[in-house]
Amino acid sequence: MLFSRLLVPRVKLNVVCRLKSIDRNLVVELNQIKSKDLLKIFNEQQTKDFLQLRRSLGGKFQSLQQFQNESKIQIDFDKFCGYLLTLKDRNDKQQHRIHIEPRLTSQLAADIESVCSVDYTSSHINWAIVTTTTQNNNHFQVNQWNSLEIDISRRYSFIKTFNQLSESLSTVPLNDANVLLVEQTTYRYPNIKLATYVSQIQQIRAILNTILHCQLLTKRPIYHISGRDVATRFGLFIGNEQSSAEFFLTNLIFNNINDKQMISMDIDHQLKTNYHESTKGQREPMAQCLLRALAFLQSVNQKKAESPK
């Protein structure tokens, strides 16, 4: 009897803590829910009343209890909380979704075991070849990871640049992977003085992508991936600022990442050495190139897991 009495308070405490945690998550959804989602559980008048109540409180509920006390909407409160939980699950999945073109389907993913991520910076072509493993869906093998210096004149010439890129790409082992991967880049000009320089980089990358898509050097399919989505996947954003991919990858290589289930990889010692011996300015784009390959194969494995057996 004494033993059972000692257990009861501990069970109650755990339940209370769990409910408080859920409540905090639901309050976030309560403050972010949009009209289109409200209309799936409320009628039009109830939706208007909800939005008006939220505006009157400064656009933010402090707790579920406040909503329950202040609201005059006749609803099943438990059902509404269950609906908020489904919205949270949906938003969590969308937050980690990576935009890939062409659309990656389960059928296409079934034939992908390796990827060659290719990128151009102001002076180098970077590439990383990564393969999936049988260990788990978040563990990968890095087969190649390197960069090639290319001297493109600052006085931009399409023909000369095309020939230089074609010649340099011919030395990159593009055919050693099932598919190719490039970044889908969006440029914004915070300073108009940078526009000329950035647009030149954009033009050179467009030429590189054109060479790849023309299949002059390889017949491999080409995918485009959002760099911002990759950074979000690996938690590289602090607010609106993106932190260093180099720092994240260094921790990953030396197994200093706390969440080992997020991603892990096998990489040859020589590849690590080559990376750390590269110039400081080159390590960041090389890190981003490799992370794009890892994120792509994670998406491939996810599609394979979703496909019917």
PDB file of C-alpha atoms in Angstrom:
ATOM      1  CA  MET A   1       0.000   0.000   0.000  1.00  0.00           C
ATOM      2  CA  LEU A   2       2.794   2.423   0.922  1.00  0.00           C
ATOM      3  CA  PHE A   3       4.561   1.616  -2.362  1.00  0.00           C
ATOM      4  CA  SER A   4       1.452   2.425  -4.417  1.00  0.00           C
ATOM      5  CA  ARG A   5       0.960   5.736  -2.565  1.00  0.00           C
ATOM      6  CA  LEU A   6       4.506   6.762  -3.408  1.00  0.00           C
ATOM      7  CA  LEU A   7       3.961   6.020  -7.096  1.00  0.00           C
ATOM      8  CA  VAL A   8       0.731   7.991  -7.569  1.00  0.00           C
ATOM      9  CA  PRO A   9       2.153  11.531  -7.081  1.00  0.00           C
ATOM     10  CA  ARG A  10       4.994  10.786  -9.526  1.00  0.00           C
ATOM     11  CA  VAL A  11       2.543   9.631 -12.212  1.00  0.00           C
ATOM     12  CA  LYS A  12       0.435  12.778 -11.720  1.00  0.00           C
ATOM     13  CA  LEU A  13       3.518  14.962 -11.980  1.00  0.00           C
ATOM     14  CA  ASN A  14       4.541  13.384 -15.296  1.00  0.00           C
ATOM     15  CA  VAL A  15       1.055  13.848 -16.717  1.00  0.00           C
ATOM     16  CA  VAL A  16       1.002  17.505 -15.678  1.00  0.00           C
ATOM     17  CA  CYS A  17       4.425  18.165 -17.261  1.00  0.00           C
ATOM     18  CA  ARG A  18       3.373  16.435 -20.453  1.00  0.00           C
ATOM     19  CA  LEU A  19       0.157  18.442 -20.673  1.00  0.00           C
ATOM     20  CA  LYS A  20       1.985  21.727 -20.089  1.00  0.00           C
ATOM     21  CA  SER A  21       4.395  20.882 -22.898  1.00  0.00           C
ATOM     22  CA  ILE A  22       1.514  20.100 -25.249  1.00  0.00           C
ATOM     23  CA  ASP A  23      -0.286  23.299 -24.212  1.00  0.00           C
ATOM     24  CA  ARG A  24       2.740  25.422 -25.128  1.00  0.00           C
ATOM     25  CA  ASN A  25       2.850  23.871 -28.583  1.00  0.00           C
ATOM     26  CA  LEU A  26      -0.871  24.345 -29.105  1.00  0.00           C
ATOM     27  CA  VAL A  27      -0.734  28.012 -28.110  1.00  0.00           C
ATOM     28  CA  VAL A  28       1.799  28.542 -30.918  1.00  0.00           C
ATOM     29  CA  GLU A  29      -0.612  26.951 -33.404  1.00  0.00           C
ATOM     30  CA  LEU A  30      -3.506  28.938 -31.920  1.00  0.00           C
ATOM     31  CA  ASN A  31      -1.652  32.182 -32.627  1.00  0.00           C
ATOM     32  CA  GLN A  32      -0.562  31.165 -36.123  1.00  0.00           C
ATOM     33  CA  ILE A  33      -3.669  29.406 -37.467  1.00  0.00           C
ATOM     34  CA  LYS A  34      -5.004  30.939 -40.695  1.00  0.00           C
ATOM     35  CA  SER A  35      -8.548  31.512 -41.924  1.00  0.00           C
ATOM     36  CA  LYS A  36      -8.429  28.644 -44.435  1.00  0.00           C
ATOM     37  CA  ASP A  37      -7.554  26.212 -41.643  1.00  0.00           C
ATOM     38  CA  LEU A  38     -10.163  27.660 -39.279  1.00  0.00           C
ATOM     39  CA  LEU A  39     -12.888  27.199 -41.900  1.00  0.00           C
ATOM     40  CA  LYS A  40     -12.217  23.453 -41.865  1.00  0.00           C
ATOM     41  CA  ILE A  41     -13.532  23.231 -38.301  1.00  0.00           C
ATOM     42  CA  PHE A  42     -15.512  26.506 -37.819  1.00  0.00           C
ATOM     43  CA  ASN A  43     -18.273  28.099 -39.836  1.00  0.00           C
ATOM     44  CA  GLU A  44     -17.724  31.573 -41.332  1.00  0.00           C
ATOM     45  CA  GLN A  45     -19.163  33.467 -38.374  1.00  0.00           C
ATOM     46  CA  GLN A  46     -17.146  31.470 -35.846  1.00  0.00           C
ATOM     47  CA  THR A  47     -13.999  32.110 -37.896  1.00  0.00           C
ATOM     48  CA  LYS A  48     -14.672  35.870 -37.898  1.00  0.00           C
ATOM     49  CA  ASP A  49     -15.323  35.814 -34.146  1.00  0.00           C
ATOM     50  CA  PHE A  50     -12.069  33.922 -33.514  1.00  0.00           C
ATOM     51  CA  LEU A  51      -9.971  36.313 -35.590  1.00  0.00           C
ATOM     52  CA  GLN A  52     -11.630  39.338 -33.992  1.00  0.00           C
ATOM     53  CA  LEU A  53     -10.956  37.960 -30.501  1.00  0.00           C
ATOM     54  CA  ARG A  54      -7.292  37.305 -31.356  1.00  0.00           C
ATOM     55  CA  ARG A  55      -6.895  40.841 -32.733  1.00  0.00           C
ATOM     56  CA  SER A  56      -8.509  42.323 -29.619  1.00  0.00           C
ATOM     57  CA  LEU A  57      -5.880  40.556 -27.497  1.00  0.00           C
ATOM     58  CA  GLY A  58      -3.030  42.075 -29.461  1.00  0.00           C
ATOM     59  CA  GLY A  59      -2.906  39.228 -31.991  1.00  0.00           C
ATOM     60  CA  LYS A  60      -1.772  36.686 -29.444  1.00  0.00           C
ATOM     61  CA  PHE A  61      -3.319  34.311 -26.900  1.00  0.00           C
ATOM     62  CA  GLN A  62      -1.238  33.772 -23.779  1.00  0.00           C
ATOM     63  CA  SER A  63      -2.662  30.317 -23.046  1.00  0.00           C
ATOM     64  CA  LEU A  64      -5.341  27.831 -24.047  1.00  0.00           C
ATOM     65  CA  GLN A  65      -7.131  28.696 -20.837  1.00  0.00           C
ATOM     66  CA  GLN A  66      -7.349  32.341 -21.923  1.00  0.00           C
ATOM     67  CA  PHE A  67      -8.902  31.308 -25.244  1.00  0.00           C
ATOM     68  CA  GLN A  68     -11.353  29.030 -23.467  1.00  0.00           C
ATOM     69  CA  ASN A  69     -12.364  31.776 -21.006  1.00  0.00           C
ATOM     70  CA  GLU A  70     -12.505  34.701 -23.447  1.00  0.00           C
ATOM     71  CA  SER A  71     -14.106  32.927 -26.398  1.00  0.00           C
ATOM     72  CA  LYS A  72     -17.882  32.852 -26.812  1.00  0.00           C
ATOM     73  CA  ILE A  73     -17.641  30.385 -29.685  1.00  0.00           C
ATOM     74  CA  GLN A  74     -19.631  27.216 -29.048  1.00  0.00           C
ATOM     75  CA  ILE A  75     -17.194  24.417 -29.902  1.00  0.00           C
ATOM     76  CA  ASP A  76     -15.991  21.063 -28.676  1.00  0.00           C
ATOM     77  CA  PHE A  77     -12.762  22.256 -27.013  1.00  0.00           C
ATOM     78  CA  ASP A  78     -11.101  18.814 -26.969  1.00  0.00           C
ATOM     79  CA  LYS A  79     -11.860  18.321 -30.661  1.00  0.00           C
ATOM     80  CA  PHE A  80     -10.425  21.751 -31.450  1.00  0.00           C
ATOM     81  CA  CYS A  81      -7.213  20.941 -29.512  1.00  0.00           C
ATOM     82  CA  GLY A  82      -6.922  17.686 -31.464  1.00  0.00           C
ATOM     83  CA  TYR A  83      -7.232  19.671 -34.684  1.00  0.00           C
ATOM     84  CA  LEU A  84      -4.473  22.036 -33.557  1.00  0.00           C
ATOM     85  CA  LEU A  85      -2.227  19.017 -32.934  1.00  0.00           C
ATOM     86  CA  THR A  86      -2.756  17.792 -36.506  1.00  0.00           C
ATOM     87  CA  LEU A  87      -1.832  21.265 -37.791  1.00  0.00           C
ATOM     88  CA  LYS A  88       1.340  21.189 -35.697  1.00  0.00           C
ATOM     89  CA  ASP A  89       2.344  17.817 -37.176  1.00  0.00           C
ATOM     90  CA  ARG A  90       1.663  19.112 -40.686  1.00  0.00           C
ATOM     91  CA  ASN A  91       3.672  22.300 -40.128  1.00  0.00           C
ATOM     92  CA  ASP A  92       6.591  20.360 -38.625  1.00  0.00           C
ATOM     93  CA  LYS A  93       6.774  18.199 -41.748  1.00  0.00           C
ATOM     94  CA  GLN A  94       6.543  21.209 -44.071  1.00  0.00           C
ATOM     95  CA  GLN A  95       9.280  22.995 -42.141  1.00  0.00           C
ATOM     96  CA  HIS A  96      11.761  20.240 -42.969  1.00  0.00           C
ATOM     97  CA  ARG A  97      10.580  19.665 -46.544  1.00  0.00           C
ATOM     98  CA  ILE A  98      13.252  20.279 -49.169  1.00  0.00           C
ATOM     99  CA  HIS A  99      12.311  21.696 -52.543  1.00  0.00           C
ATOM    100  CA  ILE A 100      13.761  19.551 -55.336  1.00  0.00           C
ATOM    101  CA  GLU A 101      13.218  19.897 -59.086  1.00  0.00           C
ATOM    102  CA  PRO A 102      12.191  17.907 -60.995  1.00  0.00           C
ATOM    103  CA  ARG A 103       9.826  16.537 -58.385  1.00  0.00           C
ATOM    104  CA  LEU A 104      11.348  13.544 -56.647  1.00  0.00           C
ATOM    105  CA  THR A 105       8.853  10.666 -56.710  1.00  0.00           C
ATOM    106  CA  SER A 106       9.068   7.244 -55.094  1.00  0.00           C
ATOM    107  CA  GLN A 107       9.492   5.692 -58.536  1.00  0.00           C
ATOM    108  CA  LEU A 108      12.452   7.944 -59.419  1.00  0.00           C
ATOM    109  CA  ALA A 109      14.010   7.558 -55.959  1.00  0.00           C
ATOM    110  CA  ALA A 110      13.989   3.756 -56.271  1.00  0.00           C
ATOM    111  CA  ASP A 111      16.854   3.871 -58.802  1.00  0.00           C
ATOM    112  CA  ILE A 112      19.013   6.424 -56.972  1.00  0.00           C
ATOM    113  CA  GLU A 113      21.870   5.122 -54.835  1.00  0.00           C
ATOM    114  CA  SER A 114      24.412   7.907 -55.340  1.00  0.00           C
ATOM    115  CA  VAL A 115      24.602  11.604 -56.222  1.00  0.00           C
ATOM    116  CA  CYS A 116      27.278  13.969 -57.498  1.00  0.00           C
ATOM    117  CA  SER A 117      26.737  17.475 -56.132  1.00  0.00           C
ATOM    118  CA  VAL A 118      28.380  20.122 -58.358  1.00  0.00           C
ATOM    119  CA  ASP A 119      28.885  23.819 -57.650  1.00  0.00           C
ATOM    120  CA  TYR A 120      30.775  26.808 -59.002  1.00  0.00           C
ATOM    121  CA  THR A 121      32.261  29.585 -56.862  1.00  0.00           C
ATOM    122  CA  SER A 122      34.219  32.599 -58.040  1.00  0.00           C
ATOM    123  CA  SER A 123      37.335  30.504 -58.670  1.00  0.00           C
ATOM    124  CA  HIS A 124      36.571  26.784 -58.201  1.00  0.00           C
ATOM    125  CA  ILE A 125      34.343  23.962 -59.343  1.00  0.00           C
ATOM    126  CA  ASN A 126      33.419  21.905 -56.280  1.00  0.00           C
ATOM    127  CA  TRP A 127      31.974  18.416 -56.284  1.00  0.00           C
ATOM    128  CA  ALA A 128      30.996  15.751 -53.773  1.00  0.00           C
ATOM    129  CA  ILE A 129      29.966  12.180 -54.587  1.00  0.00           C
ATOM    130  CA  VAL A 130      27.957  10.459 -51.862  1.00  0.00           C
ATOM    131  CA  THR A 131      26.243   7.056 -51.756  1.00  0.00           C
ATOM    132  CA  THR A 132      23.554   5.545 -49.556  1.00  0.00           C
ATOM    133  CA  THR A 133      24.363   2.687 -47.187  1.00  0.00           C
ATOM    134  CA  THR A 134      22.455  -0.242 -45.768  1.00  0.00           C
ATOM    135  CA  GLN A 135      23.152   0.875 -42.185  1.00  0.00           C
ATOM    136  CA  ASN A 136      20.213   3.300 -41.891  1.00  0.00           C
ATOM    137  CA  ASN A 137      18.439   6.045 -43.832  1.00  0.00           C
ATOM    138  CA  ASN A 138      20.571   8.807 -42.310  1.00  0.00           C
ATOM    139  CA  HIS A 139      24.008   7.232 -42.756  1.00  0.00           C
ATOM    140  CA  PHE A 140      26.010   7.830 -45.940  1.00  0.00           C
ATOM    141  CA  GLN A 141      29.359   7.112 -47.571  1.00  0.00           C
ATOM    142  CA  VAL A 142      31.375  10.040 -48.968  1.00  0.00           C
ATOM    143  CA  ASN A 143      33.322   8.663 -51.945  1.00  0.00           C
ATOM    144  CA  GLN A 144      34.726  11.882 -53.408  1.00  0.00           C
ATOM    145  CA  TRP A 145      34.939  15.470 -52.189  1.00  0.00           C
ATOM    146  CA  ASN A 146      37.167  17.864 -54.020  1.00  0.00           C
ATOM    147  CA  SER A 147      37.524  21.153 -55.875  1.00  0.00           C
ATOM    148  CA  LEU A 148      39.199  22.274 -59.075  1.00  0.00           C
ATOM    149  CA  GLU A 149      40.589  25.778 -59.505  1.00  0.00           C
ATOM    150  CA  ILE A 150      39.474  27.472 -62.704  1.00  0.00           C
ATOM    151  CA  ASP A 151      40.789  30.793 -63.939  1.00  0.00           C
ATOM    152  CA  ILE A 152      37.911  32.656 -65.576  1.00  0.00           C
ATOM    153  CA  SER A 153      38.757  36.160 -66.705  1.00  0.00           C
ATOM    154  CA  ARG A 154      36.991  39.032 -65.001  1.00  0.00           C
ATOM    155  CA  ARG A 155      36.258  40.392 -68.472  1.00  0.00           C
ATOM    156  CA  TYR A 156      33.304  38.140 -69.102  1.00  0.00           C
ATOM    157  CA  SER A 157      33.118  36.373 -72.463  1.00  0.00           C
ATOM    158  CA  PHE A 158      30.395  33.767 -73.055  1.00  0.00           C
ATOM    159  CA  ILE A 159      32.308  31.639 -75.574  1.00  0.00           C
ATOM    160  CA  LYS A 160      35.543  31.675 -73.586  1.00  0.00           C
ATOM    161  CA  THR A 161      33.714  30.903 -70.321  1.00  0.00           C
ATOM    162  CA  PHE A 162      31.715  28.094 -71.968  1.00  0.00           C
ATOM    163  CA  ASN A 163      34.884  26.465 -73.283  1.00  0.00           C
ATOM    164  CA  GLN A 164      36.725  26.844 -69.973  1.00  0.00           C
ATOM    165  CA  LEU A 165      33.868  25.315 -67.993  1.00  0.00           C
ATOM    166  CA  SER A 166      33.426  22.467 -70.491  1.00  0.00           C
ATOM    167  CA  GLU A 167      37.110  21.628 -70.354  1.00  0.00           C
ATOM    168  CA  SER A 168      37.195  21.758 -66.548  1.00  0.00           C
ATOM    169  CA  LEU A 169      33.987  19.725 -66.118  1.00  0.00           C
ATOM    170  CA  SER A 170      35.402  17.019 -68.385  1.00  0.00           C
ATOM    171  CA  THR A 171      37.925  16.252 -65.607  1.00  0.00           C
ATOM    172  CA  VAL A 172      35.208  15.926 -62.932  1.00  0.00           C
ATOM    173  CA  PRO A 173      33.968  12.297 -62.497  1.00  0.00           C
ATOM    174  CA  LEU A 174      30.318  13.125 -63.226  1.00  0.00           C
ATOM    175  CA  ASN A 175      29.550   9.575 -64.351  1.00  0.00           C
ATOM    176  CA  ASP A 176      30.551   8.060 -60.994  1.00  0.00           C
ATOM    177  CA  ALA A 177      27.068   8.765 -59.568  1.00  0.00           C
ATOM    178  CA  ASN A 178      23.491   7.933 -60.594  1.00  0.00           C
ATOM    179  CA  VAL A 179      22.368  11.582 -60.728  1.00  0.00           C
ATOM    180  CA  LEU A 180      23.801  15.102 -60.666  1.00  0.00           C
ATOM    181  CA  LEU A 181      22.777  17.820 -58.234  1.00  0.00           C
ATOM    182  CA  VAL A 182      23.076  21.614 -58.480  1.00  0.00           C
ATOM    183  CA  GLU A 183      21.800  24.391 -56.258  1.00  0.00           C
ATOM    184  CA  GLN A 184      18.681  26.255 -57.214  1.00  0.00           C
ATOM    185  CA  THR A 185      19.928  29.768 -56.526  1.00  0.00           C
ATOM    186  CA  THR A 186      17.955  32.945 -55.892  1.00  0.00           C
ATOM    187  CA  TYR A 187      19.946  36.177 -55.938  1.00  0.00           C
ATOM    188  CA  ARG A 188      19.033  39.304 -54.007  1.00  0.00           C
ATOM    189  CA  TYR A 189      21.066  42.506 -54.205  1.00  0.00           C
ATOM    190  CA  PRO A 190      21.393  44.225 -50.795  1.00  0.00           C
ATOM    191  CA  ASN A 191      23.687  46.744 -52.459  1.00  0.00           C
ATOM    192  CA  ILE A 192      23.224  47.716 -56.111  1.00  0.00           C
ATOM    193  CA  LYS A 193      27.028  48.043 -56.440  1.00  0.00           C
ATOM    194  CA  LEU A 194      27.210  44.249 -56.030  1.00  0.00           C
ATOM    195  CA  ALA A 195      24.753  43.564 -58.855  1.00  0.00           C
ATOM    196  CA  THR A 196      27.361  43.524 -61.625  1.00  0.00           C
ATOM    197  CA  TYR A 197      29.626  41.103 -59.766  1.00  0.00           C
ATOM    198  CA  VAL A 198      26.813  38.825 -58.602  1.00  0.00           C
ATOM    199  CA  SER A 199      25.152  38.754 -62.004  1.00  0.00           C
ATOM    200  CA  GLN A 200      28.454  37.620 -63.537  1.00  0.00           C
ATOM    201  CA  ILE A 201      28.603  34.712 -61.068  1.00  0.00           C
ATOM    202  CA  GLN A 202      24.966  33.995 -61.905  1.00  0.00           C
ATOM    203  CA  GLN A 203      25.758  33.945 -65.628  1.00  0.00           C
ATOM    204  CA  ILE A 204      28.695  31.582 -65.130  1.00  0.00           C
ATOM    205  CA  ARG A 205      26.580  29.230 -63.030  1.00  0.00           C
ATOM    206  CA  ALA A 206      23.868  29.357 -65.691  1.00  0.00           C
ATOM    207  CA  ILE A 207      26.453  28.325 -68.305  1.00  0.00           C
ATOM    208  CA  LEU A 208      27.633  25.473 -66.065  1.00  0.00           C
ATOM    209  CA  ASN A 209      24.041  24.269 -65.619  1.00  0.00           C
ATOM    210  CA  THR A 210      23.459  24.560 -69.370  1.00  0.00           C
ATOM    211  CA  ILE A 211      26.489  22.393 -70.110  1.00  0.00           C
ATOM    212  CA  LEU A 212      25.230  19.769 -67.676  1.00  0.00           C
ATOM    213  CA  HIS A 213      21.658  19.852 -69.010  1.00  0.00           C
ATOM    214  CA  CYS A 214      22.840  19.610 -72.626  1.00  0.00           C
ATOM    215  CA  GLN A 215      24.324  16.252 -71.595  1.00  0.00           C
ATOM    216  CA  LEU A 216      27.535  17.022 -73.449  1.00  0.00           C
ATOM    217  CA  LEU A 217      29.610  15.304 -70.762  1.00  0.00           C
ATOM    218  CA  THR A 218      27.181  12.887 -69.129  1.00  0.00           C
ATOM    219  CA  LYS A 219      23.729  11.383 -69.622  1.00  0.00           C
ATOM    220  CA  ARG A 220      22.907  11.486 -65.909  1.00  0.00           C
ATOM    221  CA  PRO A 221      19.628  13.096 -64.756  1.00  0.00           C
ATOM    222  CA  ILE A 222      20.067  16.506 -63.089  1.00  0.00           C
ATOM    223  CA  TYR A 223      18.235  17.711 -59.998  1.00  0.00           C
ATOM    224  CA  HIS A 224      18.057  21.209 -58.513  1.00  0.00           C
ATOM    225  CA  ILE A 225      17.843  21.658 -54.745  1.00  0.00           C
ATOM    226  CA  SER A 226      17.050  24.692 -52.601  1.00  0.00           C
ATOM    227  CA  GLY A 227      20.125  25.777 -50.626  1.00  0.00           C
ATOM    228  CA  ARG A 228      17.923  27.579 -48.097  1.00  0.00           C
ATOM    229  CA  ASP A 229      15.915  24.409 -47.450  1.00  0.00           C
ATOM    230  CA  VAL A 230      19.143  22.457 -46.927  1.00  0.00           C
ATOM    231  CA  ALA A 231      20.338  25.031 -44.388  1.00  0.00           C
ATOM    232  CA  THR A 232      16.964  24.825 -42.622  1.00  0.00           C
ATOM    233  CA  ARG A 233      17.113  21.009 -42.565  1.00  0.00           C
ATOM    234  CA  PHE A 234      20.439  21.063 -40.714  1.00  0.00           C
ATOM    235  CA  GLY A 235      19.485  23.923 -38.380  1.00  0.00           C
ATOM    236  CA  LEU A 236      21.902  26.461 -39.850  1.00  0.00           C
ATOM    237  CA  PHE A 237      19.529  29.405 -39.476  1.00  0.00           C
ATOM    238  CA  ILE A 238      19.633  31.630 -36.401  1.00  0.00           C
ATOM    239  CA  GLY A 239      16.665  33.896 -36.966  1.00  0.00           C
ATOM    240  CA  ASN A 240      17.090  35.066 -40.563  1.00  0.00           C
ATOM    241  CA  GLU A 241      20.862  34.694 -40.534  1.00  0.00           C
ATOM    242  CA  GLN A 242      22.537  31.544 -41.856  1.00  0.00           C
ATOM    243  CA  SER A 243      25.386  30.188 -39.759  1.00  0.00           C
ATOM    244  CA  SER A 244      28.498  28.448 -41.067  1.00  0.00           C
ATOM    245  CA  ALA A 245      28.121  25.194 -42.973  1.00  0.00           C
ATOM    246  CA  GLU A 246      31.861  24.685 -42.438  1.00  0.00           C
ATOM    247  CA  PHE A 247      31.435  24.725 -38.649  1.00  0.00           C
ATOM    248  CA  PHE A 248      28.491  22.289 -38.797  1.00  0.00           C
ATOM    249  CA  LEU A 249      30.319  19.912 -41.118  1.00  0.00           C
ATOM    250  CA  THR A 250      33.519  19.964 -39.054  1.00  0.00           C
ATOM    251  CA  ASN A 251      31.489  18.864 -36.027  1.00  0.00           C
ATOM    252  CA  LEU A 252      29.785  16.212 -38.144  1.00  0.00           C
ATOM    253  CA  ILE A 253      33.065  14.823 -39.480  1.00  0.00           C
ATOM    254  CA  PHE A 254      34.538  14.490 -36.012  1.00  0.00           C
ATOM    255  CA  ASN A 255      31.244  13.128 -34.579  1.00  0.00           C
ATOM    256  CA  ASN A 256      30.667  16.079 -32.261  1.00  0.00           C
ATOM    257  CA  ILE A 257      27.016  16.487 -33.280  1.00  0.00           C
ATOM    258  CA  ASN A 258      24.661  15.899 -30.373  1.00  0.00           C
ATOM    259  CA  ASP A 259      21.852  14.428 -32.468  1.00  0.00           C
ATOM    260  CA  LYS A 260      23.576  11.471 -34.125  1.00  0.00           C
ATOM    261  CA  GLN A 261      20.211  10.333 -35.534  1.00  0.00           C
ATOM    262  CA  MET A 262      19.997  13.456 -37.722  1.00  0.00           C
ATOM    263  CA  ILE A 263      22.841  12.427 -40.015  1.00  0.00           C
ATOM    264  CA  SER A 264      26.124  10.525 -39.999  1.00  0.00           C
ATOM    265  CA  MET A 265      28.664   9.532 -42.609  1.00  0.00           C
ATOM    266  CA  ASP A 266      31.786   7.551 -43.386  1.00  0.00           C
ATOM    267  CA  ILE A 267      34.552   9.609 -44.959  1.00  0.00           C
ATOM    268  CA  ASP A 268      38.103   8.675 -45.866  1.00  0.00           C
ATOM    269  CA  HIS A 269      40.901  10.269 -43.849  1.00  0.00           C
ATOM    270  CA  GLN A 270      42.517  11.641 -47.011  1.00  0.00           C
ATOM    271  CA  LEU A 271      39.321  13.475 -47.947  1.00  0.00           C
ATOM    272  CA  LYS A 272      39.229  15.061 -44.494  1.00  0.00           C
ATOM    273  CA  THR A 273      42.851  16.110 -44.880  1.00  0.00           C
ATOM    274  CA  ASN A 274      42.269  17.608 -48.336  1.00  0.00           C
ATOM    275  CA  TYR A 275      39.333  19.582 -46.982  1.00  0.00           C
ATOM    276  CA  HIS A 276      41.242  21.023 -44.027  1.00  0.00           C
ATOM    277  CA  GLU A 277      44.230  21.864 -46.225  1.00  0.00           C
ATOM    278  CA  SER A 278      42.080  23.871 -48.634  1.00  0.00           C
ATOM    279  CA  THR A 279      42.012  27.657 -48.310  1.00  0.00           C
ATOM    280  CA  LYS A 280      39.766  29.148 -45.665  1.00  0.00           C
ATOM    281  CA  GLY A 281      37.504  30.809 -48.216  1.00  0.00           C
ATOM    282  CA  GLN A 282      37.084  27.546 -50.102  1.00  0.00           C
ATOM    283  CA  ARG A 283      36.013  25.381 -47.147  1.00  0.00           C
ATOM    284  CA  GLU A 284      32.574  27.007 -46.786  1.00  0.00           C
ATOM    285  CA  PRO A 285      31.401  26.358 -50.406  1.00  0.00           C
ATOM    286  CA  MET A 286      32.852  22.842 -50.233  1.00  0.00           C
ATOM    287  CA  ALA A 287      30.891  22.223 -47.036  1.00  0.00           C
ATOM    288  CA  GLN A 288      27.690  23.513 -48.624  1.00  0.00           C
ATOM    289  CA  CYS A 289      28.274  21.307 -51.668  1.00  0.00           C
ATOM    290  CA  LEU A 290      28.559  18.189 -49.497  1.00  0.00           C
ATOM    291  CA  LEU A 291      25.565  19.106 -47.324  1.00  0.00           C
ATOM    292  CA  ARG A 292      23.395  19.440 -50.434  1.00  0.00           C
ATOM    293  CA  ALA A 293      24.340  15.897 -51.447  1.00  0.00           C
ATOM    294  CA  LEU A 294      23.559  14.551 -47.960  1.00  0.00           C
ATOM    295  CA  ALA A 295      20.204  16.345 -47.792  1.00  0.00           C
ATOM    296  CA  PHE A 296      19.267  15.074 -51.266  1.00  0.00           C
ATOM    297  CA  LEU A 297      19.982  11.449 -50.358  1.00  0.00           C
ATOM    298  CA  GLN A 298      18.005  11.868 -47.133  1.00  0.00           C
ATOM    299  CA  SER A 299      15.037  12.927 -49.282  1.00  0.00           C
ATOM    300  CA  VAL A 300      15.661   9.956 -51.587  1.00  0.00           C
ATOM    301  CA  ASN A 301      15.620   7.540 -48.649  1.00  0.00           C
ATOM    302  CA  GLN A 302      12.468   9.162 -47.295  1.00  0.00           C
ATOM    303  CA  LYS A 303      10.721   8.650 -50.629  1.00  0.00           C
ATOM    304  CA  LYS A 304      11.865   5.027 -50.716  1.00  0.00           C
ATOM    305  CA  ALA A 305      10.464   4.487 -47.200  1.00  0.00           C
ATOM    306  CA  GLU A 306       7.106   5.984 -48.241  1.00  0.00           C
ATOM    307  CA  SER A 307       6.731   3.788 -51.323  1.00  0.00           C
ATOM    308  CA  PRO A 308       4.476   0.716 -51.007  1.00  0.00           C
ATOM    309  CA  LYS A 309       6.359  -2.537 -50.641  1.00  0.00           C
TER     310      LYS A 309
END
